[in-house]
Structure formats: C-alpha cells, structure tokens
Coordinates of C-alpha atoms in Angstrom, one line a residue:
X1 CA 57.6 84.3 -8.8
X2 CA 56.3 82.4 -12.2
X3 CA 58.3 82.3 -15.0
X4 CA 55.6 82.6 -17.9
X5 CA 56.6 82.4 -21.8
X6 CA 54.9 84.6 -24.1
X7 CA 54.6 83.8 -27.5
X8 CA 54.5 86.9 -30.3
X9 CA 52.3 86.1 -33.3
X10 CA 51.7 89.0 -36.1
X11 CA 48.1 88.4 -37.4
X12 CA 46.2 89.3 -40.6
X13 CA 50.1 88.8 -42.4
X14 CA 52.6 86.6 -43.1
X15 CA 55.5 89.2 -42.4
X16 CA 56.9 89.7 -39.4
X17 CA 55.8 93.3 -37.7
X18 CA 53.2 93.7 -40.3
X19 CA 49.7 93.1 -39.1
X20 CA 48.5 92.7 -35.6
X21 CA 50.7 91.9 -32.4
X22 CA 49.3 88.9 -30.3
X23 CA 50.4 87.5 -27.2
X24 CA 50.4 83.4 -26.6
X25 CA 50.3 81.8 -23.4
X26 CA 49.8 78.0 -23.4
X27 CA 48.2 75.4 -20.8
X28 CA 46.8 78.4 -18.7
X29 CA 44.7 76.7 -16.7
X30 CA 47.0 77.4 -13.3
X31 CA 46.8 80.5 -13.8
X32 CA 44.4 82.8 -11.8
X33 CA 43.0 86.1 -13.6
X34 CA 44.5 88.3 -12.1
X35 CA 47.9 86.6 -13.1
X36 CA 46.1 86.8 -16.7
X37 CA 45.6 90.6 -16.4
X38 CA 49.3 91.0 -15.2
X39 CA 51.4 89.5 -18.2
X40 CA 48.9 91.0 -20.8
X41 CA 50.0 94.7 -18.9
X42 CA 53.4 93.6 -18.9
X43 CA 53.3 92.2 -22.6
X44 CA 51.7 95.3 -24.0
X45 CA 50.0 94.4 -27.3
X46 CA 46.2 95.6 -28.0
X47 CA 45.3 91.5 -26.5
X48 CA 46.9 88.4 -25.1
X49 CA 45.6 85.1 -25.4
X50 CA 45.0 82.5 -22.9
X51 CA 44.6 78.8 -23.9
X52 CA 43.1 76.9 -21.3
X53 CA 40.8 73.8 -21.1
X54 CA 37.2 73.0 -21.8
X55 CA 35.2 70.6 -20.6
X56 CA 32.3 71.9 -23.8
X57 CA 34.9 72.4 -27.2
X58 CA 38.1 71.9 -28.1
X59 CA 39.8 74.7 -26.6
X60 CA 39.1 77.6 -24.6
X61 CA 40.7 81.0 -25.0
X62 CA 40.1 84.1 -22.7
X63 CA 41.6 87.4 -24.3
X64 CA 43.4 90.4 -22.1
X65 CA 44.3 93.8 -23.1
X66 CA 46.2 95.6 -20.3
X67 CA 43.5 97.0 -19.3
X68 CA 40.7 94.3 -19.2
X69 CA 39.2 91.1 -20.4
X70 CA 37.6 90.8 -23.7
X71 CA 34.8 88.4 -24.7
X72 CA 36.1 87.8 -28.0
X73 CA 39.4 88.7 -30.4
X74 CA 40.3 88.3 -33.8
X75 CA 43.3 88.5 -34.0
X76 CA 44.3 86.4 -30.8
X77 CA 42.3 83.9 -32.2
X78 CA 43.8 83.7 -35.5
X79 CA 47.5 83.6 -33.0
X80 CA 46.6 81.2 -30.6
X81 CA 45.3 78.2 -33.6
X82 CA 48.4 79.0 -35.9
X83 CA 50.4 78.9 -32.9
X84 CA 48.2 75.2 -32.0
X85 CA 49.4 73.8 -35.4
X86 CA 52.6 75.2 -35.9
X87 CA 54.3 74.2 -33.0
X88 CA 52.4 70.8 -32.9
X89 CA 50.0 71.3 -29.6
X90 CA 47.3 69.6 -31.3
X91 CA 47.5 67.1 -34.6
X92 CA 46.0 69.1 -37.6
X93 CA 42.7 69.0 -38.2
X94 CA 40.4 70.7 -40.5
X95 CA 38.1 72.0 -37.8
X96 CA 37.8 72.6 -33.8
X97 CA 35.4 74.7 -31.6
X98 CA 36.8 76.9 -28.7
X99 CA 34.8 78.4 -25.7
X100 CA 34.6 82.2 -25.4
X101 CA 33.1 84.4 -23.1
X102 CA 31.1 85.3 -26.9
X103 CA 29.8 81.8 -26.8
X104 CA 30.9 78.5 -28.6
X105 CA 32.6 79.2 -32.1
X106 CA 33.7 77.0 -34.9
X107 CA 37.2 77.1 -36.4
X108 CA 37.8 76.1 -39.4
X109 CA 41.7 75.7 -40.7
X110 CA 43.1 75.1 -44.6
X111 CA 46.0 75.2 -46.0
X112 CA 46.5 77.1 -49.4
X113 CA 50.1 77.7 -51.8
X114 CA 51.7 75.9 -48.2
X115 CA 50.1 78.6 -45.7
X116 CA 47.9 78.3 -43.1
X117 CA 45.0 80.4 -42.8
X118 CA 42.4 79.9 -40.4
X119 CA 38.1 80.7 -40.4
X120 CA 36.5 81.4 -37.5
X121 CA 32.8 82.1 -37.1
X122 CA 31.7 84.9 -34.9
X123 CA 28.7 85.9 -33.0
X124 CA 25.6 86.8 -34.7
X125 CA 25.8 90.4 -35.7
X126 CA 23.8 93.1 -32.9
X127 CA 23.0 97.0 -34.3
X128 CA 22.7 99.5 -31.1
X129 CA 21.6 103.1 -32.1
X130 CA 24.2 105.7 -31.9
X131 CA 22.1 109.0 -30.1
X132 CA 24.9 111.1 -29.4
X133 CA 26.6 113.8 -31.0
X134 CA 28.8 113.1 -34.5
X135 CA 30.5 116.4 -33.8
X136 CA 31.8 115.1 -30.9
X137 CA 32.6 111.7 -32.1
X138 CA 34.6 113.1 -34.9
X139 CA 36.7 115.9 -32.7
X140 CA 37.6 113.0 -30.4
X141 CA 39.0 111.8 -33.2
X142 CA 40.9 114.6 -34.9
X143 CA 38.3 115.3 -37.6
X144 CA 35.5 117.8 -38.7
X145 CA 32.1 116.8 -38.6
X146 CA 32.2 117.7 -42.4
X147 CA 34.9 114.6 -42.7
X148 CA 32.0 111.8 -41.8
X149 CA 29.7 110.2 -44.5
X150 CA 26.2 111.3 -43.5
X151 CA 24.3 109.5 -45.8
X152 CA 25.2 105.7 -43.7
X153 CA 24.5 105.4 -39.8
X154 CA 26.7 105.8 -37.1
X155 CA 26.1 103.0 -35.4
X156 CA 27.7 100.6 -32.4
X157 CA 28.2 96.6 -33.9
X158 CA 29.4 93.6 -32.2
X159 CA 30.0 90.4 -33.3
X160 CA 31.5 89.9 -30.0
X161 CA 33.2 93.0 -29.1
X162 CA 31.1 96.7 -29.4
X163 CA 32.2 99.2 -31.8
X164 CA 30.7 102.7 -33.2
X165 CA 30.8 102.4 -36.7
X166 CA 31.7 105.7 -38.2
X167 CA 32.0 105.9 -41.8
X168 CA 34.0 108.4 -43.6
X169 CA 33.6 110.1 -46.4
X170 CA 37.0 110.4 -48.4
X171 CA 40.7 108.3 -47.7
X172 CA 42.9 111.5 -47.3
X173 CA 40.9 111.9 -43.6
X174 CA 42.7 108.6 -42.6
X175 CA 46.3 109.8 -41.9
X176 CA 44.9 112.6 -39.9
X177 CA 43.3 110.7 -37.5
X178 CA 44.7 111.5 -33.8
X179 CA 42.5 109.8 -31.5
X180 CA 41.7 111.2 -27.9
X181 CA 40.3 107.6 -26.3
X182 CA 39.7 109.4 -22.9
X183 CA 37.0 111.1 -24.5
X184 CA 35.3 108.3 -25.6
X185 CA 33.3 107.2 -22.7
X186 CA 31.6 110.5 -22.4
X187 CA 30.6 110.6 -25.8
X188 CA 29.7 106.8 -26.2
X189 CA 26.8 107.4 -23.4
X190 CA 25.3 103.8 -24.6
X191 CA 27.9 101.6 -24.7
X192 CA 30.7 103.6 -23.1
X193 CA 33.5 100.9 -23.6
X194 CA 32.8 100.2 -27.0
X195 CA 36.0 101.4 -29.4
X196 CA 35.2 103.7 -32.7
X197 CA 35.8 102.1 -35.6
X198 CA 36.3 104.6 -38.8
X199 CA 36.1 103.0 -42.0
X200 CA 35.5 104.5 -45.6
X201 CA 34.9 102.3 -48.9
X202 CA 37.8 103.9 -50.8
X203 CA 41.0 102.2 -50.4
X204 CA 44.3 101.9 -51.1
X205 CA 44.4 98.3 -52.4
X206 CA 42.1 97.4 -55.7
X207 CA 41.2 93.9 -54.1
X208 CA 40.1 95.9 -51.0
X209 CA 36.5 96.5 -49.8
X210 CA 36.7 98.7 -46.8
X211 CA 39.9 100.7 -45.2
X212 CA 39.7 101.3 -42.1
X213 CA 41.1 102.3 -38.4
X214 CA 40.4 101.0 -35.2
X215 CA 40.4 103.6 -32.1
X216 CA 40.9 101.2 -28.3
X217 CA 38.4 101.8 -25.9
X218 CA 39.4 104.1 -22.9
X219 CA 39.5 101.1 -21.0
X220 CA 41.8 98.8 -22.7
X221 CA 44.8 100.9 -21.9
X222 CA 46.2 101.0 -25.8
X223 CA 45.2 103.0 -27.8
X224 CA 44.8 101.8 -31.8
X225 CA 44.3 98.5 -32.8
X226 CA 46.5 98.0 -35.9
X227 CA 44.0 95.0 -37.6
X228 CA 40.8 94.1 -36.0
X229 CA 38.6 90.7 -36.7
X230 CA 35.5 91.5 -35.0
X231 CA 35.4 95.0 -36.3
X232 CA 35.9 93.7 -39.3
X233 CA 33.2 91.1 -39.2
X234 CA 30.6 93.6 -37.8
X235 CA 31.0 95.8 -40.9
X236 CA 30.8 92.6 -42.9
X237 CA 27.2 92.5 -41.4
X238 CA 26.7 96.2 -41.9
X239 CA 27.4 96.2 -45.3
X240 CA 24.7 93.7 -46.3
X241 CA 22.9 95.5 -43.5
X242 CA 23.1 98.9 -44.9
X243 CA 24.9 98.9 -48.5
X244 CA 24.2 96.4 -50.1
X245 CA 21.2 94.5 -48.7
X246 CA 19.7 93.5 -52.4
X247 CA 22.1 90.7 -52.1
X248 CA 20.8 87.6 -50.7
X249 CA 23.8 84.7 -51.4
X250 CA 27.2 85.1 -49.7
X251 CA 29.1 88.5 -49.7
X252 CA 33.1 88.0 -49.7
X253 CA 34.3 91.3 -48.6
X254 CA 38.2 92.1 -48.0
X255 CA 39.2 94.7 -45.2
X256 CA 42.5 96.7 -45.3
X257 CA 43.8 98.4 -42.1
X258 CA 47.2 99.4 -40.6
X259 CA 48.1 101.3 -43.2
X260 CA 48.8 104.8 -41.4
X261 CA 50.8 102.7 -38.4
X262 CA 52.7 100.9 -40.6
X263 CA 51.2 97.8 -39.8
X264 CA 49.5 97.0 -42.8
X265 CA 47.1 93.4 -42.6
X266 CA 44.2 92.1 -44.8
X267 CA 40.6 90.4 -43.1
X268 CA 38.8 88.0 -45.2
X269 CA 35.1 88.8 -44.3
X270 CA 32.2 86.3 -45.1
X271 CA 28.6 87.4 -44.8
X272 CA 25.8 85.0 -45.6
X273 CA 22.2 86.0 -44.9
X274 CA 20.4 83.4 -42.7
X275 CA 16.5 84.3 -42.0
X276 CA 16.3 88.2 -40.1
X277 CA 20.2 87.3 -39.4
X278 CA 23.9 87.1 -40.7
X279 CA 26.6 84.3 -40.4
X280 CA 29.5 86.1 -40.4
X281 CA 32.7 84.7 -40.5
X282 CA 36.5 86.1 -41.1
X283 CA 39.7 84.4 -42.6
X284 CA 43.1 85.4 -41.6
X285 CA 46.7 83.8 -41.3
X286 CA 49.5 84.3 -38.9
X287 CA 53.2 84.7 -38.2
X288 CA 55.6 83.5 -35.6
X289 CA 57.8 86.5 -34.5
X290 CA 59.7 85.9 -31.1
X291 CA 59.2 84.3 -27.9
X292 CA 59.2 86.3 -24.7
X293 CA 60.0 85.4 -20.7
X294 CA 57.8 87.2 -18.2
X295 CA 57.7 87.5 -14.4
X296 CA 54.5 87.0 -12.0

C-alpha cells in the first residue's frame, strides 16, 4: 500500500468552499495511471491533478475525474500553480509552460492587492455542429424547449475539453436545472462525452458577462462542475464568435457560475482575434483548504 497526500485547493475564489474543489498530487511521476485513476475516485472532486515531469516545459499536469482522464482543466490548473508557489515547489516566476494532453500552454502568474492569480492560455477554440434534438437536450436537463434561446446556436466548443453550448433564454431557468447526465450520450450522438454547458447573458452580478452551469459528462462519474475554465474560455470564443463579432481588439469577459450549488467562483476570460482564429486565455486565483491522506 502507498500512502499518497492530497492536497484540496478551492479555485476561481479566495474563500474556502467557495469556487471549485481541486485535488493536488505532487512529484507523480512513480505513479502509474491506474494509481492516478484510483485517488481521483477516492478523492471525489469533478478533477485531480497530477504534477509530474517534462522533458518539453516546465511542468507537466495530467487531470482525472473519477471516472477518466481529461486532456485539459481549468480549475486543476489554476490549483496545481497556486499550490507551485505557495508552498515554495518552484521559485516565483512570472511565467512557465506545462505539457497537457491539449498541447503545450503558457502560464502566466501576477500578483495583485497581495493575491495570486494566475493566466493560462488554452487551446485554439474548435465549433462542432450540434444536429440533434434541443428538446431532448433541454428535458435531460430539467427544462422546456421553450426555456432555450433560439436565436444563438447550440453548439459543442472546446478549448481543450468538449462542451454543448446551450444558451438560455432568462436567469429564473437556472435554479431549476436538474440534470439527467446518463442521458447525455444518447443525445450528444457527435461528441457523446462532451458535458452541456447552459449559460444565459443575464446575471446576478453587474461586473458579470455570462452566468452559467456546467452539467459532467456521463462518463466523468460527477455530476456538475461548480466553476469551469475551459467552458468558460470556449464561450469567450463564442461570444466574439457569435455575439459580438464586430469587435476586432481584445474582449475581457467575466463568467459567474456556482451560484445554485452554493459554490459561487468568477473566470476572467480574454479573447483576442488572431487571423480566422482566437487566443483565448482565462485568469483565476486559488485557495488552500486542507490536506488529505489516501491509500493505493
């Protein structure tokens, strides 16, 4: 048996239970992946992070839910470099790169009024179609087909991890929301492990841009995501995609999400046209919450 220690970081806040769980596990490289699949069962939380060597950046992070691997995550990310700095792993710096199964991806870390936050660049944004049935879509989700906002595309977007994009039409359909993930697969016939991603542009906070929930994939084996960074990045891309596409210079867009779970965070989303293509990247901070033992 291994004795592995699990680190809990709330990302997308600064207090404690707020925001979005994230598992740590540091110097990972003994460990195999099933071993990595295991403690992110046993810890729980919508991913665990993995830091482990790289022979091509910085840092390399692979990211678990207990029910599979993930090429990319948010809010791990955002964990495991707060975790890097606060606990002095690594000597600050202003920027890093760490490997993902996405690719390569800058870091960029600042402090600001003595906090932390940390910018990390995500994939370029991709648009699937969405040909199957809204109806569906929005009973799987607890709402009436009269509840989505017809006149924007449903649509799957990854920066790094597939969502459908469903936009809504009014707030008050938010706390009604009762998700039935199995349901997803058979509905999602394109990308059938992609999560759905509700979001509506009325919000409960002035400074926000978006409010929104995020729904697991049937295979992640949770089932909401309290705060999400690359949902939050691909609707960065879809709103100078499909809102607001007259602007050409860089869109700062704030997401809110967590609200109905009591688990309120903010994303900092950066969109900056580049040719036929978006650089999308989001800001977030972190907070150290408890450290946990584990058995392999």
């Amino acid at each position: 048996m291994k004795n592995i220690t699990v680190y809990h970081y709330d990302a997308f806040s600064k207090e404690p239970n707020k925001g979005n769980p994230a598992g740590v596990v540091l110097d990972c490289d003994f460990l195999s992946d099933y071993e990595m699949q295991d403690i992110a069962k046993q810890v729980g939380f919508n991913e665990t992070s993995f830091l482990l060597n790289s022979k091509v950046a910085d840092h390399k992070i692979r990211y678990f839910t207990p029910g599979h691997e993930m090429d990319l995550c948010g809010h791990g990310t955002m964990a495991v470099i707060y975790a890097l700095v606060t606990r002095g792993v690594i000597e600050f710096k202003s920027e890093l790169t760490i490997e993902t199964k996405a690719g390569i991806l800058p870091i960029k870390i600042h402090h600001s009024n003595n906090e932390i936050y940390i910018t990390m660049k995500q994939k370029a944004p991709e648009f699937v179609e969405f040909k199957g049935s809204i109806d569906d879509v929005a009973s799987s989700i607890g709402l009436s087909v009269e509840e989505i906002d017809k006149s924007l595309p449903t649509l799957y977007g990854s920066t790094g991890a597939w969502n459908l994009l469903l936009p809504i039409k009014n707030l008050s359909s938010f706390e009604k929301m009762k998700p039935n993930n199995l349901l997803f697969p058979s509905i999602l016939n394109e990308i059938p492990k992609a999560s759905v991603h509700p979001f509506c542009l009325e919000t409960y906070d002035s400074n926000a841009d978006f409010h929104a929930r995020h729904f697991s994939s049937a295979f992640s084996g949770t089932i909401e995501d309290p705060v999400t960074g690359t949902a939050s990045g691909i609707m960065g891309a879809y709103y100078a995609k499909y809102i607001n596409n007259d602007v050409n210079d860089v869109i700062e867009l704030v997401v809110e999400q967590g609200t109905e779970i009591q688990k309120d965070g903010r994303v900092k989303v950066n969109v900056k046209k580049v040719n036929s293509t978006y650089d999308i990247e989001i800001t977030g901070n972190a907070v150290y919450v408890k450290e946990m033992e584990f058995q392999i």
